[in-house]
Amino acid sequence: MKKIYPLILLVMLSLSSCAEDLDDNLKAAVTTQFNFTHNWNGLPVTAADFNTVKFANENSDSLSIERLRYVISDLTFTREHGEQLIIEGHHLIDVSEDIGLVYSPELEIPTGLYTNVSFTFGLNNEYNAQNHLDLNSVSFNVPEMLGGGYHYMQMDGKFIAASGEEVGYNYHSIRAVDNPGSNPTFPQDTFFTVDLGAINLENNATFEVKMDISEWYKNPNLWDLNELHTVLMPNSEAQILMRENGQSVFSLGTVTQ
Amino acid sequence: MKYWSVFVVFVMVLSSCSTDDSKGSVSYEAMPTPLPLNIPPVFQENVLGPIIPNNNPQTVEGVALGKKLFFDTILSGDETQSCATCHSPQHAFSDVTPTSAGIDGDFGTRNTMPLFNLAWNYGERFNWDGSDLSIERQAITPVENPIEMHSNWEGVIAKLKDHPEYPELFKKAFGELPISKTLTTKAIAQFERTLISGNSKFDNYLMGEVDLSPQEQNGLNVFMDEARGDCFHCHGSPSNPLWTDNMFHNNGLDAVFTDLGLGTVTGDPSDNGKFKSPSLRNLAYTAPYMHDGRFETLDEVINHYSEGLQNSSTIDPLMKKVSQGGVQLSAQDKADLKAFLLSLSDPSFINNPDFIN
C-alpha cells in the first residue's frame, strides 16, 4: 500500500459582489511587503544586540533581551468608504532567530487610495482558539488552563534587580485570563489593532513597521521589572497593562513604492 | 458596510492508493519503491510535516539498506562497533552509560542521544550542540570520529564494494550509481527517519483513547504552570507532541562550563553552555540524562530544576528563582511531574520489529 500525501493549497479569493463602484479604481494590483524593524528609543536593535545588559528602561532598570518573538495577524487595507481587504492569517516574527522579519503576503492588493493600513497585534479570540500547526511547531502555545491558544509575544531577558543581582524576566503577552483551570474567564481582550495610516498605493510597495521596544516599559504604565518580571501569563492585570503600553509601540517607518 | 475578505485556506488532503496498479506494467529496470513515513495521528493533527530532502526520498530499498548499515560493524575501523552499539534500540537508540566508548575504548564527553522523530527537527541542527546540519551529514561524523568508530570512508567504501551482499542492495536502492559515502549516509538517514515514536500513553490520551491518572494529570499541570514547572516553554506541550522546541538553552546545570555546547559551534560566548532541548519522549528508556549523562534518574533531573540551578551569565531567563536554586516544588508535585513524564514513553517504539536487527 503506497500512501501519497499531496498538499493542496487552496487560495480562495472571495471578493464581495457589491464592489462595482470600486472596479474603476482597481485596474492594477500590486505586491506589498512589510519589513519589521526594531529599536530601543530610536536606536536600532537586532539579534546582534541581544544577550548583553545594554538597555535601560523608563524605570531605570538595566536589562538585556535574549528572546523576542511576536505574532501579528489580519493585515487590513481599508478604503474610503470603509471597505476592507483583510488578509486573513498570521505572521510570526522572531527577532532572536532572524526569522519572519519580512512579511510578503501572497495576495496582490489593488492600487488606489487607502485610508488606513492596519494589523492585529496578537490574534483575535476566535482565531486564537483555532489550531495552528506552525505555531505549535515552534512552541508558541498558551497552556489549556489559561484558555489555550497562543502567545502574542514572548520577550525574555535579564535585568539588574534592586538587590543588584541579574534576574530573568519573562514579558509574555497573551489573552488576559482569570480563574486558571478548567473554566477560565477572560476579563478583557488584550490583542489590539495597530494603525499604520493612509497610503496611496500606486506600485509594488514596501512598508517599514517599527517596534520601539522601550515603549513596552514606558507609556502609559511605568513598568517596574522588580514587581512584574515573571509568571505574568496568569496575571490578568499585567496583561492589561501590557496591552495599554502596546498602543504606542508600533509606528510606520519609510514606505517605498 | 461593504466587506472584502480574503480567505487563504490550506487544506491538507491525505489520500492513499495502492501500488497494485503498477504490477501490470512491464519494467526492466527495478525502481525503488516509495515508502512514505508513517506519521502518527497526533503529529498529523498538531505539528508541521517531517523534513525529507528532495534528493533523498524514502524508499523501501533505501530504508532496508540503511537498516543493515546501521546495525553493521563494517562501518568501524576494527569491525567491532556499529551505530547500534551506542544507539541501542531497547534504549530508544541511546546508551545506558553517561558517555560512550569508541572502538579504542576511549570515552567521548557526551551522552549518546536517543534517535526518534529526527525528521521533525525542523531547524535540522543535530547533536547536542547543533554541529551537524542534516541527518545525512550527521551520519558521516561517527564513522570518522577517532573516539567513536575510528574508521575512514575510503576504507569503508572499499569494504562495501567487496562485500557479497551490499553491491546488490545499493543497486536496488540507488540504481547504477557507484557505492559512495553520499549513498551510504543517504541510506542510513532514510532508516533513521523511519524511527518514529508517537504511541505513548499520553498520545493515546490525546487521541481520546485512555484517561490520565490523577497523578499524571496533576503532573501535566505542574509541567504547564508558569509558577511551578514551566517546562512547556522549552519542552513542548499537548499541542506540540514532539516534546521539544528543537532549540538550544542553558538550563542551569553549571556555573562554569567544561563543555561550551552551542558556543563551540557558533563561537559566540552568549551561546556558551547551551545545549539542545531533548525530547521528553521515552525517558523511561534513555537514562542517564543531560548532555553528559550526569543524572541517573528522573528524580535527580526534577530536583535539579526544583532546587539545583546553577547561575551563569547564559542561563535561560525562563529559569526562575535561580538564587534559591529554583522554584522548590513540593514533594507531591515532584512525584506527579515524574508520573506525567513517564506517560510520554512509548513501549511500542522500543519493541517495533522494524527497528530491531
XYZ file of C-alpha atoms in Angstrom:
614
model
C 0.000 0.000 0.000
C 1.513 3.223 -1.103
C 0.275 6.368 0.509
C 0.514 9.708 -1.115
C 0.072 12.901 0.812
C -0.486 15.661 -1.633
C -0.583 19.110 -0.207
C -3.276 21.052 -1.840
C -3.032 24.743 -1.393
C -6.312 26.410 -1.995
C -6.229 30.101 -2.178
C -9.739 31.346 -2.362
C -10.179 34.956 -3.025
C -13.645 35.973 -2.199
C -14.335 39.484 -3.204
C -17.715 40.836 -2.405
C -20.021 41.385 -5.324
C -21.119 44.819 -4.222
C -17.856 46.406 -5.237
C -18.826 47.662 -8.700
C -18.346 51.214 -7.602
C -14.720 50.399 -6.920
C -13.949 48.447 -10.023
C -12.968 51.520 -11.979
C -10.255 52.363 -9.491
C -8.935 48.867 -9.242
C -7.362 48.174 -12.548
C -3.951 47.112 -11.312
C -2.910 45.063 -8.348
C 0.469 45.324 -6.677
C 2.510 43.356 -4.199
C 3.164 44.595 -0.706
C 5.985 43.798 1.632
C 6.263 44.587 5.322
C 9.692 44.915 6.902
C 9.642 44.674 10.678
C 12.393 46.681 12.314
C 13.083 47.122 15.998
C 14.570 49.903 18.026
C 15.058 50.994 21.595
C 14.051 54.624 21.881
C 15.136 55.165 18.280
C 18.387 53.173 18.412
C 18.197 50.190 16.055
C 18.028 46.757 17.705
C 18.795 43.443 16.003
C 19.666 39.986 17.313
C 23.283 41.186 17.475
C 22.264 43.485 20.343
C 20.785 40.624 22.345
C 22.297 38.852 25.345
C 24.053 41.831 26.898
C 22.660 44.102 29.545
C 22.753 47.244 27.426
C 19.292 48.760 27.610
C 17.747 50.898 30.333
C 14.002 51.191 30.601
C 11.958 54.167 31.744
C 12.104 52.896 35.321
C 15.934 52.980 35.006
C 16.278 49.218 35.225
C 19.187 47.914 33.148
C 18.217 44.947 31.039
C 19.124 42.602 28.227
C 16.918 40.922 25.661
C 17.588 37.255 24.909
C 14.465 36.259 23.017
C 11.841 38.339 21.245
C 9.121 36.863 19.114
C 5.591 38.002 18.410
C 2.717 37.295 16.103
C 0.641 39.684 14.023
C -2.498 38.866 12.060
C -5.282 40.124 9.822
C -3.352 42.653 7.814
C -6.070 45.022 6.609
C -6.312 47.625 3.844
C -9.251 49.996 4.357
C -10.714 52.110 1.559
C -12.532 55.406 1.754
C -15.991 54.160 2.498
C -14.851 51.616 4.993
C -14.482 48.680 2.624
C -11.820 46.419 3.974
C -9.486 43.982 2.348
C -8.335 41.626 5.037
C -5.522 39.166 4.567
C -6.637 36.544 6.996
C -3.879 34.619 8.684
C -0.955 35.296 10.941
C 2.723 36.013 10.694
C 5.361 35.215 13.313
C 8.360 37.482 13.781
C 11.292 36.019 15.696
C 13.914 38.712 16.165
C 16.231 36.406 18.138
C 16.405 33.896 15.275
C 16.150 36.457 12.436
C 13.020 34.763 11.181
C 9.972 36.467 9.674
C 11.380 39.992 9.680
C 9.965 40.354 6.175
C 6.327 39.575 5.517
C 5.264 39.378 1.889
C 1.594 38.459 1.673
C 0.790 36.292 -1.335
C -2.198 38.370 -2.201
C -1.826 41.317 -4.526
C -3.588 44.492 -3.478
C -5.467 46.691 -5.939
C -3.902 50.101 -6.427
C -5.676 53.189 -5.156
C -6.142 55.257 -2.083
C -6.462 53.532 1.258
C -7.440 55.471 4.331
C -5.682 53.004 6.602
C -3.382 50.028 6.651
C -3.586 48.087 9.882
C -2.913 44.740 11.521
C -3.739 42.973 14.740
C -1.020 42.621 17.352
C -1.604 39.068 18.549
C -4.593 37.038 17.422
C -8.282 37.773 17.796
C -10.100 35.412 20.153
C -11.773 33.302 17.515
C -8.591 32.841 15.530
C -6.603 32.263 18.714
C -8.886 29.349 19.559
C -8.054 27.537 16.315
C -5.248 25.032 15.918
C -2.240 26.499 14.079
C 0.316 23.844 13.230
C 3.138 26.271 12.504
C 2.768 27.983 15.891
C 2.510 24.640 17.702
C 5.704 23.534 15.988
C 7.656 26.463 17.433
C 6.109 26.024 20.914
C 4.210 29.303 20.995
C 1.252 27.806 22.853
C -0.564 29.034 25.930
C -1.499 26.293 28.419
C -5.060 24.991 28.257
C -5.679 26.010 31.878
C -5.071 29.613 30.804
C -7.541 29.271 27.969
C -5.206 27.761 25.388
C -4.336 29.449 22.131
C -1.057 31.234 21.621
C 1.331 33.798 22.978
C 1.029 37.188 21.316
C 4.587 37.984 22.310
C 7.413 36.318 24.186
C 10.125 38.696 25.336
C 12.692 37.166 27.683
C 15.885 38.565 29.098
C 17.603 39.603 32.299
C 17.517 42.761 34.350
C 19.541 44.071 37.239
C 17.205 43.786 40.184
C 17.098 46.249 43.073
C 19.168 43.725 45.031
C 21.949 44.107 42.432
C 21.650 40.589 41.060
C 20.858 39.672 37.485
C 17.371 38.179 37.311
C 15.487 36.658 34.388
C 12.306 38.320 33.191
C 9.525 36.864 31.046
C 7.421 39.594 29.468
C 4.883 37.327 27.786
C 1.761 38.831 26.297
C -1.316 36.584 25.952
C -5.094 36.879 26.173
C -5.838 38.151 29.692
C -7.287 35.357 31.790
C -8.649 34.832 35.305
C -9.561 31.686 37.221
C -6.992 29.370 35.637
C -8.247 25.805 35.407
C -10.941 24.022 33.517
C -13.221 27.086 33.304
C -11.031 30.144 32.895
C -12.658 33.547 32.393
C -11.488 36.421 30.255
C -11.775 39.905 31.765
C -10.927 41.871 28.625
C -9.387 41.479 25.176
C -5.670 42.109 25.003
C -4.984 41.758 21.278
C -5.176 45.168 19.636
C -5.211 46.887 16.274
C -2.152 48.733 15.051
C -2.965 51.524 12.594
C -0.217 52.458 10.178
C -2.197 55.200 8.467
C -3.229 56.131 4.946
C -1.458 55.144 1.746
C -1.973 55.861 -1.907
C -0.939 52.552 -3.388
C 0.443 53.060 -6.889
C 3.189 50.479 -7.263
C 4.626 47.473 -5.502
C 5.131 48.843 -2.021
C 7.445 48.162 0.915
C 6.364 49.303 4.363
C 8.656 49.556 7.329
C 6.865 48.653 10.558
C 8.849 49.853 13.542
C 8.633 48.430 17.051
C 10.072 50.657 19.749
C 10.722 48.006 22.382
C 11.248 50.577 25.135
C 7.585 51.591 24.833
C 6.530 48.279 26.370
C 8.013 49.565 29.627
C 7.002 53.170 29.439
C 3.711 54.507 28.429
C 1.150 54.988 29.955
C 2.236 52.482 32.627
C 5.716 52.821 34.045
C 6.875 49.207 34.213
C 8.845 48.089 37.251
C 10.512 44.767 36.481
C 11.202 44.259 40.180
C 7.479 43.899 40.660
C 6.464 42.352 37.364
C 9.117 40.151 35.831
C 7.796 36.631 35.694
C 4.663 34.499 35.932
C 2.822 37.243 34.083
C 0.773 34.842 31.957
C -1.765 34.078 34.721
C -1.701 37.742 35.830
C -4.593 39.397 34.006
C -3.774 42.836 35.403
C -0.277 42.636 33.973
C -1.731 41.523 30.637
C -3.998 44.556 30.543
C -1.076 46.864 31.367
C 0.905 45.300 28.509
C -1.972 45.927 26.141
C -2.111 49.573 27.211
C 1.622 50.035 26.771
C 1.472 48.256 23.423
C -0.566 51.066 21.880
C 2.488 53.281 21.316
C 4.941 50.522 20.441
C 4.414 50.313 16.679
C 4.704 53.008 14.050
C 5.087 53.293 10.316
C 8.614 53.910 9.058
C 9.584 54.555 5.485
C 7.321 53.458 2.661
C 8.835 52.910 -0.761
C 6.918 52.192 -3.924
C -20.600 48.131 5.449
C -19.073 46.574 2.407
C -16.593 44.000 3.314
C -13.964 42.271 1.288
C -12.376 39.302 2.707
C -9.694 37.061 1.539
C -9.569 33.571 2.767
C -6.428 31.636 2.475
C -7.230 28.088 3.142
C -4.631 25.465 3.428
C -6.098 22.079 3.117
C -4.022 19.035 3.739
C -5.560 16.181 1.902
C -4.476 12.781 2.861
C -5.133 10.225 0.255
C -3.870 6.767 -0.218
C -3.576 4.500 -3.165
C -2.293 1.060 -3.742
C 0.836 0.047 -5.623
C -1.094 -2.742 -7.294
C -1.692 -0.627 -10.381
C 1.992 -0.743 -11.245
C 2.128 -4.528 -11.228
C 0.647 -4.890 -14.676
C 3.222 -2.761 -16.435
C 6.419 -4.389 -17.543
C 9.502 -2.709 -16.205
C 13.007 -3.882 -16.859
C 14.851 -1.561 -14.537
C 13.864 -2.095 -10.943
C 12.813 1.225 -9.469
C 12.964 1.697 -5.722
C 9.508 1.682 -4.174
C 8.483 4.861 -2.364
C 7.910 4.354 1.357
C 6.115 7.291 2.944
C 6.785 7.882 6.625
C 4.216 6.516 8.998
C 3.100 9.790 10.566
C 1.366 9.384 13.943
C -2.087 10.977 14.123
C -1.048 13.278 16.997
C 1.682 14.726 14.775
C -0.612 14.951 11.773
C -3.078 16.991 13.803
C -0.701 19.263 15.646
C 2.638 19.919 14.034
C 4.155 20.598 10.623
C 5.157 17.680 8.442
C 8.522 15.919 8.514
C 11.584 17.248 6.681
C 12.662 14.910 3.887
C 15.264 16.259 1.462
C 14.192 16.217 -2.199
C 17.372 14.429 -3.161
C 16.822 11.583 -0.706
C 13.257 10.313 -0.878
C 12.265 7.465 1.414
C 12.173 4.093 -0.362
C 11.654 0.502 0.778
C 15.046 -0.482 -0.598
C 16.849 2.556 0.801
C 15.451 2.009 4.290
C 16.322 -1.709 4.208
C 19.884 -0.875 3.160
C 20.131 1.849 5.795
C 18.947 -0.511 8.495
C 21.537 -3.112 7.561
C 24.273 -0.473 7.604
C 23.090 0.939 10.939
C 23.475 -2.444 12.606
C 26.651 -3.461 10.755
C 30.073 -3.272 12.379
C 31.606 -2.948 8.904
C 31.444 0.820 9.369
C 34.013 0.818 12.176
C 37.778 0.588 11.906
C 38.206 -2.820 13.522
C 34.677 -4.015 12.771
C 33.649 -4.211 16.409
C 31.156 -1.367 16.526
C 28.006 -0.421 14.691
C 25.849 2.646 15.140
C 23.604 0.445 17.275
C 26.421 -0.299 19.719
C 25.854 3.147 21.178
C 22.353 3.760 19.815
C 20.672 0.668 21.192
C 17.049 0.009 20.171
C 15.958 -1.174 23.659
C 17.001 2.218 24.988
C 15.211 4.251 22.345
C 18.522 4.211 20.455
C 20.581 5.683 23.285
C 23.187 4.215 25.618
C 22.977 3.269 29.295
C 26.294 4.847 30.255
C 26.817 8.592 30.780
C 29.210 8.712 27.834
C 30.043 6.004 25.313
C 33.292 4.262 24.482
C 34.515 4.137 20.886
C 36.320 1.168 19.338
C 39.585 2.053 21.048
C 37.918 2.205 24.446
C 38.176 5.984 24.660
C 35.106 7.614 26.114
C 33.617 10.664 24.494
C 32.424 13.589 26.550
C 28.740 13.457 25.685
C 25.792 11.206 26.320
C 24.609 9.247 23.298
C 21.445 10.920 22.056
C 18.325 8.824 21.578
C 17.160 8.618 17.961
C 13.495 9.169 17.138
C 11.363 11.702 15.294
C 14.526 13.099 13.722
C 12.591 14.240 10.635
C 10.706 16.672 12.905
C 13.860 18.540 13.863
C 12.754 21.493 11.743
C 15.933 23.532 12.142
C 17.973 20.430 11.169
C 20.605 21.183 13.762
C 21.751 17.805 15.070
C 23.870 16.745 18.049
C 23.756 18.337 21.493
C 25.412 21.455 20.112
C 23.721 21.592 16.704
C 27.003 20.972 14.911
C 25.680 18.787 12.074
C 23.195 20.371 9.700
C 21.302 17.360 8.336
C 20.740 13.727 9.202
C 22.741 12.727 6.121
C 25.715 14.862 7.138
C 25.486 13.750 10.764
C 25.986 10.130 9.661
C 29.406 10.997 8.213
C 30.946 12.002 11.551
C 30.716 8.925 13.795
C 32.453 6.754 11.197
C 35.494 9.052 11.087
C 35.496 10.140 14.707
C 38.656 8.718 16.336
C 36.881 8.241 19.659
C 33.869 6.584 18.037
C 34.056 4.202 15.055
C 37.562 5.408 14.133
C 37.438 4.382 10.509
C 37.789 6.252 7.248
C 35.301 6.473 4.459
C 37.587 5.218 1.653
C 38.194 2.065 3.638
C 34.522 1.610 4.389
C 33.505 2.134 0.744
C 36.131 -0.363 -0.424
C 34.811 -2.953 2.031
C 31.210 -2.340 0.964
C 32.159 -2.746 -2.707
C 33.863 -6.079 -1.990
C 31.020 -7.335 0.150
C 28.894 -10.287 -1.085
C 25.562 -8.515 -0.466
C 25.977 -4.746 -0.355
C 26.566 -4.073 -4.094
C 23.188 -5.635 -4.918
C 21.435 -3.771 -2.084
C 22.882 -0.422 -3.189
C 21.801 -1.166 -6.755
C 18.250 -1.843 -5.614
C 18.168 1.347 -3.593
C 20.047 3.755 -5.854
C 20.347 2.125 -9.304
C 23.645 2.153 -11.150
C 25.328 4.881 -9.097
C 28.623 3.684 -7.607
C 28.719 2.985 -3.887
C 29.889 6.150 -2.164
C 29.923 7.948 1.143
C 26.969 10.014 -0.053
C 24.817 6.996 -0.873
C 25.801 5.226 2.328
C 24.796 8.153 4.501
C 21.632 8.700 2.462
C 20.553 5.130 3.162
C 21.351 5.416 6.871
C 19.396 8.679 7.043
C 16.399 7.050 5.375
C 16.380 4.370 8.044
C 16.800 6.948 10.808
C 13.812 8.910 9.519
C 11.610 5.837 9.938
C 12.375 5.774 13.678
C 9.144 7.430 14.703
C 7.666 7.381 18.176
C 4.109 8.620 18.611
C 2.254 5.961 20.526
C 2.794 6.702 24.213
C 0.082 6.594 26.830
C -0.105 10.367 26.565
C -0.537 10.179 22.772
C -3.405 7.790 23.307
C -4.845 10.203 25.844
C -4.647 12.982 23.252
C -6.496 10.723 20.825
C -9.213 10.252 23.447
C -8.449 6.575 23.907
C -7.300 6.471 27.532
C -7.527 8.657 30.618
C -4.663 10.041 32.633
C -4.381 9.054 36.266
C -4.978 11.914 38.736
C -1.226 11.906 39.398
C -0.343 12.217 35.711
C -2.962 14.934 35.305
C -1.503 16.968 38.164
C 1.973 16.334 36.771
C 0.837 17.799 33.458
C -0.479 20.828 35.339
C 2.876 21.289 37.076
C 4.607 20.997 33.690
C 2.311 23.632 32.179
C 2.183 26.006 35.165
C 4.425 29.037 34.742
C 4.707 29.337 38.529
C 5.727 25.716 39.103
C 7.431 23.592 36.417
C 7.134 25.957 33.470
C 8.620 23.187 31.364
C 6.383 23.827 28.350
C 8.225 26.885 27.079
C 11.119 24.609 26.050
C 9.860 21.039 26.041
C 6.618 21.128 24.050
C 3.078 20.598 25.267
C -0.026 18.633 24.318
C -0.150 20.931 21.256
C 3.462 20.222 20.386
C 3.727 16.479 20.989
C 7.335 16.420 19.797
C 8.055 17.445 23.416
C 10.936 19.642 22.348
C 11.276 23.123 20.883
C 14.316 21.921 18.905
C 16.191 24.924 20.310
C 19.302 25.426 22.437
C 19.269 26.658 26.020
C 21.326 26.745 29.168
C 19.110 25.052 31.750
C 21.362 25.910 34.673
C 23.482 22.784 35.051
C 26.804 24.515 35.704
C 28.235 27.783 36.938
C 31.439 27.097 34.992
C 31.330 25.219 31.693
C 33.633 22.374 30.774
C 31.743 21.884 27.508
C 30.705 25.090 25.725
C 27.979 23.333 23.703
C 26.403 25.610 21.092
C 29.137 28.163 21.839
C 31.758 25.824 20.327
C 29.800 25.796 17.097
C 28.855 29.476 16.808
C 31.899 30.971 18.523
C 29.513 33.342 20.291
C 30.198 33.500 24.053
C 26.496 34.142 24.686
C 25.871 30.593 23.377
C 28.260 29.000 25.882
C 26.652 26.282 27.963
C 23.638 25.991 25.664
C 22.537 22.552 24.525
C 19.673 21.145 22.516
C 16.429 20.705 24.499
C 15.961 16.952 24.261
C 12.556 15.496 23.581
C 10.945 14.191 26.765
C 9.571 11.146 24.987
C 10.879 7.747 26.039
C 12.633 8.959 29.198
C 11.795 5.571 30.729
C 14.446 4.046 28.433
C 17.044 6.782 27.997
C 18.727 7.239 31.403
C 21.176 8.675 32.222
C 20.176 12.239 31.367
C 21.621 15.543 30.094
C 24.380 16.108 27.548
C 26.966 14.481 29.785
C 24.687 11.875 31.320
C 25.206 13.363 34.793
C 21.809 12.394 36.216
C 20.982 8.738 36.736
C 17.309 9.205 37.474
C 14.373 11.455 36.679
C 14.192 12.351 40.367
C 17.635 13.884 40.083
C 16.535 15.805 36.982
C 13.460 17.159 38.745
C 15.471 18.064 41.835
C 17.850 19.942 39.577
C 15.060 22.119 38.198
C 13.451 22.483 41.607
C 16.422 23.425 43.757
C 19.723 22.698 41.986
C 20.000 25.520 39.430
C 23.474 26.963 38.977
C 23.730 30.569 37.905
C 25.812 31.734 34.962
C 25.617 34.596 32.502
C 23.944 32.469 29.811
C 21.376 30.711 31.992
C 17.989 30.875 30.312
C 15.700 33.638 31.638
C 12.959 31.024 31.931
C 14.850 29.503 34.863
C 13.238 31.060 37.924
C 14.444 31.883 41.426
C 17.951 30.925 40.402
C 19.486 32.428 43.534
C 17.433 29.957 45.589
C 18.276 27.120 43.204
C 14.805 27.018 41.679
C 11.096 27.160 42.439
C 11.166 24.468 45.191
C 8.447 22.116 44.028
C 6.542 20.213 46.710
C 7.233 16.507 47.110
C 3.780 15.759 45.713
C 4.312 17.938 42.645
C 7.677 16.305 42.017
C 6.219 12.808 42.169
C 3.325 13.767 39.925
C 5.588 15.514 37.441
C 7.605 12.323 37.190
C 4.473 10.238 36.633
C 3.433 12.582 33.855
C 6.879 12.486 32.220
C 6.777 8.706 32.180
C 3.429 8.766 30.374
C 5.371 10.129 27.376
C 7.244 6.848 26.950
C 6.239 4.607 24.098
C 6.795 0.848 24.608
C 5.719 0.103 21.036
C 8.699 2.106 19.838
C 11.337 0.004 21.554
C 9.565 -3.223 20.601
C 8.949 -2.383 16.942
C 10.405 -5.285 14.890
C 11.160 -2.885 12.032
C 13.643 -1.140 14.276
C 15.405 -4.183 15.677
C 18.105 -6.136 13.913
